[in-house]
Amino acid sequence: LFIKKQHPERAGQVVFRRSDKEIGPWAERDDDSPRAYRLEYARLVNGIVYPANGFSVTVNSTTGEVTDYSMRWWDTSFPAPAGVIDRARAAALYLEKHPLLLEYVRAFERRPDGPDRPRYFLVYHPTGWPMGVLDAKTGQELDDEGKPVLSRKADFTDIAGHPAAKEIQLLADQGIVSAEDGRFRPNDRVTGGEMLAWLVAAADRDGYRPLAKEDDDRLIERALALGIIAAGEDIGAASPVTRLQAARWLVNSQGFGALARHGEIFNLKVADAAAIGPADRGYVAAALAMGYLTPQPDGRFGPEGGVTRGEAATMLVRALTAK
């Protein structure tokens, strides 16, 4: 009645979704009597729920008085529902991309009188990195911005016989590298944006999602959070990566950045050690010692030298498998 009185033209365009109790602020211990109820109503568009819009009404549990009220109702257009695939087809497409895997998981039971107790469950879990959102007309998996999500697995047509073919396919099978046209281009120079995306995907398997066109800001945000790059660092998203840049990112991605920054404790044994500055000395020494990179045939490190996509794939696999 309150919504109908305040917005008669919209009262018939909502559906009741949920009711939550508001406890306190001075509730007795073990007394869950609510002081109010919060009622949530979601907007209906073409008979379909749009949960981001609607009404929230708080009602005093004693007097029945409305004590708080809010409305969110955007003036926008919505696509017509004509041509949507049915629920069974959507479920089949989803499970085709993310088949259910039977596995054990651990959860913790909270105990007020002692430490949390672990419990183990046998569950079915979707494989891969499911977004849980499909385009209702095409069945295409979408990210949280409505952009198509690329497949995490790829078979490339241009890596047969290449020295890095095994490493490239391994990364593809793990969903770390992908391609829209079926080609990997192993001999092309890897760009900052490409290599950083691979490093983020490898380090943040649950949180990172490959997009049809990567957003540099989002990529940088994740790389910063993971400690792969430094604040304010120019990643050169469209520029070729140097060997020094690759060494720095690889060492950081494996958690050795804090140590590598103490360059004075490292003994760098390459012919051009004098040309490598103090801030980078530890990174180069660590990358060589761990086997991520190797010296050039003439014994130099070659900090400004380029890195191909195939070489970058090999470096990443070495970093991920180093002991």
XYZ file of C-alpha atoms in Angstrom:
323
model
C 0.000 0.000 0.000
C 2.832 2.405 0.803
C 4.457 1.916 -2.613
C 1.094 2.185 -4.357
C 0.424 5.465 -2.582
C 3.856 6.932 -3.312
C 4.279 5.611 -6.876
C 0.958 4.297 -8.213
C 2.343 4.046 -11.757
C 5.145 1.709 -10.627
C 3.406 -0.367 -7.969
C 2.320 -2.900 -10.580
C 5.826 -3.121 -12.062
C 7.526 -4.765 -9.087
C 7.606 -8.166 -7.443
C 8.320 -8.982 -3.802
C 11.754 -10.601 -3.431
C 12.658 -10.909 0.232
C 12.161 -9.796 3.823
C 15.029 -9.297 6.286
C 14.873 -8.841 10.039
C 16.629 -5.883 11.645
C 17.813 -6.819 15.139
C 18.850 -4.454 17.933
C 20.402 -2.129 18.635
C 19.807 -3.258 22.235
C 18.638 -6.827 21.761
C 19.100 -9.195 24.661
C 21.574 -12.005 24.144
C 19.992 -14.925 22.267
C 16.926 -12.759 21.584
C 16.386 -12.408 17.862
C 13.141 -10.435 18.053
C 13.310 -7.895 15.221
C 12.819 -4.189 15.778
C 11.923 -3.816 12.098
C 11.506 -5.655 8.822
C 13.149 -4.596 5.572
C 11.079 -5.521 2.518
C 12.715 -5.676 -0.910
C 10.787 -5.332 -4.184
C 12.449 -5.808 -7.576
C 11.469 -4.127 -10.818
C 9.722 -6.119 -13.543
C 10.441 -5.375 -17.213
C 8.526 -7.352 -19.833
C 7.587 -9.718 -17.014
C 11.281 -10.353 -16.251
C 12.932 -9.406 -12.966
C 15.550 -6.637 -12.954
C 16.944 -6.894 -9.388
C 19.138 -3.771 -9.612
C 16.008 -1.587 -9.614
C 13.052 -1.489 -7.257
C 12.027 -0.432 -3.768
C 13.269 -1.025 -0.236
C 10.834 -0.370 2.616
C 11.624 -0.668 6.343
C 8.647 -1.209 8.671
C 8.701 -0.915 12.475
C 7.736 -4.323 13.885
C 5.752 -2.797 16.764
C 3.887 0.130 15.223
C 3.772 -0.907 11.580
C 5.104 2.533 10.660
C 7.335 2.922 7.612
C 10.624 4.233 9.013
C 12.782 4.124 5.896
C 12.167 3.979 2.186
C 14.306 4.084 -0.948
C 13.771 3.628 -4.653
C 16.131 2.921 -7.528
C 14.532 3.234 -10.953
C 16.695 4.019 -13.960
C 15.296 5.662 -17.078
C 16.764 3.315 -19.649
C 15.803 0.857 -22.377
C 15.875 -2.930 -22.162
C 16.236 -5.499 -24.968
C 13.052 -7.318 -25.922
C 12.845 -10.954 -24.756
C 11.892 -12.247 -28.217
C 14.253 -14.923 -29.520
C 15.778 -16.048 -26.224
C 16.946 -19.644 -25.935
C 15.066 -21.808 -23.453
C 16.381 -22.702 -20.011
C 17.282 -26.282 -20.967
C 19.384 -25.082 -23.917
C 21.121 -22.486 -21.737
C 21.923 -25.125 -19.121
C 23.302 -27.462 -21.792
C 25.558 -24.726 -23.208
C 26.805 -23.809 -19.744
C 27.613 -27.405 -18.788
C 29.254 -27.996 -22.163
C 31.782 -25.285 -21.297
C 31.933 -26.103 -17.579
C 31.145 -29.806 -17.020
C 30.558 -30.783 -13.412
C 33.473 -32.395 -11.612
C 33.037 -34.545 -8.503
C 35.537 -33.421 -5.872
C 36.093 -32.976 -2.160
C 36.065 -29.502 -0.607
C 36.830 -28.273 2.877
C 34.723 -25.824 4.869
C 34.981 -24.624 8.448
C 32.224 -24.903 11.025
C 32.219 -21.882 13.322
C 32.151 -22.821 17.008
C 31.553 -20.167 19.702
C 33.262 -22.267 22.368
C 36.408 -23.207 20.474
C 38.388 -23.019 17.233
C 36.614 -23.461 13.928
C 36.353 -27.119 12.984
C 37.087 -28.255 9.411
C 34.456 -30.322 7.646
C 34.766 -32.086 4.318
C 32.088 -32.403 1.670
C 31.763 -34.284 -1.586
C 30.392 -31.869 -4.172
C 29.895 -31.325 -7.871
C 31.832 -28.264 -9.001
C 31.822 -26.576 -12.448
C 35.226 -26.900 -14.100
C 37.071 -23.969 -15.581
C 36.306 -20.378 -14.621
C 32.502 -20.135 -14.834
C 31.022 -16.662 -14.974
C 27.508 -17.984 -14.489
C 26.082 -15.513 -17.031
C 25.080 -16.375 -20.599
C 23.670 -14.120 -23.291
C 20.015 -15.216 -23.327
C 19.820 -15.030 -27.127
C 23.192 -16.406 -28.264
C 24.307 -18.514 -25.303
C 27.666 -16.706 -25.316
C 29.331 -16.519 -21.901
C 29.641 -12.919 -20.694
C 31.797 -11.174 -18.117
C 30.520 -8.683 -15.543
C 30.664 -5.887 -18.142
C 28.605 -7.808 -20.685
C 31.629 -8.562 -22.879
C 32.182 -12.010 -24.425
C 34.578 -14.221 -22.473
C 37.199 -16.004 -24.538
C 37.804 -19.703 -24.226
C 40.550 -20.587 -21.775
C 41.759 -23.421 -23.970
C 43.212 -23.076 -27.441
C 44.746 -25.282 -30.131
C 47.142 -23.306 -32.292
C 47.815 -23.917 -35.976
C 51.259 -22.290 -36.141
C 53.336 -23.869 -33.369
C 54.098 -27.335 -34.789
C 57.869 -27.825 -34.848
C 58.572 -24.644 -32.908
C 61.069 -25.016 -30.012
C 58.470 -23.620 -27.609
C 55.533 -25.686 -28.923
C 55.315 -27.852 -25.795
C 55.348 -24.863 -23.443
C 52.824 -22.931 -25.532
C 50.385 -25.837 -25.606
C 50.831 -26.392 -21.880
C 49.863 -22.785 -21.180
C 46.951 -23.086 -23.603
C 45.694 -26.240 -21.889
C 45.769 -24.388 -18.571
C 43.845 -21.471 -20.052
C 46.687 -18.990 -19.563
C 47.113 -18.094 -23.236
C 44.436 -17.957 -25.908
C 43.884 -16.708 -29.436
C 40.874 -15.634 -31.442
C 42.225 -16.677 -34.849
C 43.849 -19.992 -33.915
C 47.388 -18.618 -34.260
C 49.891 -17.979 -31.484
C 52.534 -16.130 -33.583
C 55.469 -17.564 -31.575
C 58.131 -15.559 -33.420
C 56.463 -12.157 -32.969
C 57.734 -9.860 -30.240
C 55.586 -10.119 -27.116
C 54.083 -6.838 -25.932
C 53.835 -5.599 -22.377
C 50.076 -6.063 -22.348
C 50.303 -9.633 -23.637
C 52.961 -10.849 -21.239
C 51.402 -9.131 -18.254
C 48.033 -10.718 -19.074
C 49.666 -14.163 -19.104
C 51.402 -13.528 -15.786
C 48.183 -12.331 -14.179
C 46.253 -15.308 -15.550
C 48.872 -17.711 -14.190
C 49.077 -16.069 -10.766
C 45.408 -15.300 -10.246
C 43.600 -18.313 -11.638
C 40.356 -17.648 -9.747
C 40.193 -13.890 -10.069
C 41.324 -13.204 -13.628
C 39.086 -13.556 -16.671
C 40.342 -13.285 -20.266
C 38.347 -10.742 -22.243
C 37.841 -10.353 -25.975
C 39.761 -7.076 -25.723
C 41.693 -6.658 -22.501
C 41.121 -3.465 -20.591
C 44.551 -2.065 -19.679
C 43.266 -0.402 -16.518
C 41.790 -3.643 -15.178
C 44.925 -5.555 -16.120
C 47.155 -3.052 -14.338
C 44.882 -3.119 -11.291
C 45.192 -6.900 -10.972
C 48.941 -6.875 -11.659
C 49.436 -4.251 -8.948
C 47.373 -6.243 -6.464
C 49.450 -9.343 -7.210
C 52.737 -7.453 -6.847
C 53.864 -8.127 -10.417
C 54.355 -4.443 -11.252
C 55.079 -1.354 -9.182
C 52.712 1.568 -8.667
C 53.041 4.046 -11.517
C 55.020 1.637 -13.694
C 54.568 2.087 -17.440
C 53.844 -1.417 -18.699
C 54.148 -0.438 -22.356
C 50.973 -2.320 -23.215
C 51.522 -2.088 -26.967
C 55.338 -1.953 -26.858
C 57.759 -4.896 -27.122
C 58.917 -6.338 -23.807
C 62.644 -6.243 -23.009
C 64.562 -9.046 -21.325
C 65.026 -6.864 -18.254
C 61.296 -6.151 -18.046
C 60.521 -9.862 -18.415
C 63.004 -10.741 -15.661
C 61.511 -8.183 -13.296
C 57.910 -9.293 -13.859
C 58.706 -13.003 -13.647
C 60.607 -12.621 -10.379
C 57.827 -10.488 -8.897
C 55.138 -12.923 -10.034
C 56.828 -15.739 -8.122
C 57.042 -13.730 -4.911
C 60.779 -12.967 -4.935
C 60.541 -9.245 -5.638
C 61.221 -8.126 -2.067
C 64.475 -10.087 -2.059
C 65.487 -9.073 -5.584
C 65.248 -5.397 -4.675
C 68.342 -5.855 -2.488
C 70.689 -5.949 -5.459
C 73.787 -5.491 -3.311
C 73.566 -9.049 -1.980
C 73.644 -10.671 -5.429
C 76.672 -11.770 -7.430
C 75.767 -11.187 -11.066
C 77.950 -13.258 -13.386
C 77.266 -11.997 -16.899
C 79.616 -10.202 -19.272
C 77.564 -6.996 -19.214
C 76.929 -6.909 -15.451
C 78.372 -3.391 -15.255
C 75.638 -2.147 -17.606
C 72.847 -3.347 -15.308
C 71.876 -0.758 -12.689
C 71.755 -1.436 -8.943
C 67.932 -1.434 -8.891
C 67.822 -4.228 -11.486
C 70.851 -6.266 -10.482
C 68.961 -8.504 -8.060
C 66.163 -9.152 -10.536
C 68.535 -10.253 -13.282
C 70.577 -12.422 -10.922
C 67.442 -14.059 -9.498
C 65.907 -14.692 -12.926
C 69.127 -16.327 -14.132
C 69.646 -18.341 -10.945
C 66.079 -19.672 -11.043
C 66.396 -20.505 -14.731
C 63.598 -18.233 -15.931
C 65.995 -16.668 -18.451
C 69.432 -17.754 -19.664
C 72.442 -15.661 -20.749
C 72.877 -14.949 -24.430
C 75.425 -17.038 -26.388
C 78.104 -14.356 -25.949
C 77.739 -14.440 -22.161
C 75.851 -11.151 -21.894
C 72.401 -10.785 -20.390
C 71.300 -8.166 -22.917
C 68.799 -6.214 -20.797
C 67.421 -4.266 -23.756
C 67.093 -7.316 -25.968
C 63.687 -8.359 -27.197
C 61.533 -11.339 -26.234
C 59.394 -13.327 -28.657
C 56.021 -14.736 -27.705
C 57.491 -18.234 -27.845
C 60.373 -17.225 -25.583
C 57.953 -15.561 -23.166
C 55.902 -18.767 -23.007
C 59.045 -20.770 -22.226
C 60.084 -18.290 -19.527
C 56.665 -18.464 -17.900
C 56.590 -22.267 -17.836
C 60.081 -22.292 -16.319
C 58.916 -19.861 -13.638
C 55.803 -21.898 -12.868
C 57.710 -25.182 -12.632
C 60.919 -23.979 -10.941
C 61.802 -25.775 -7.712
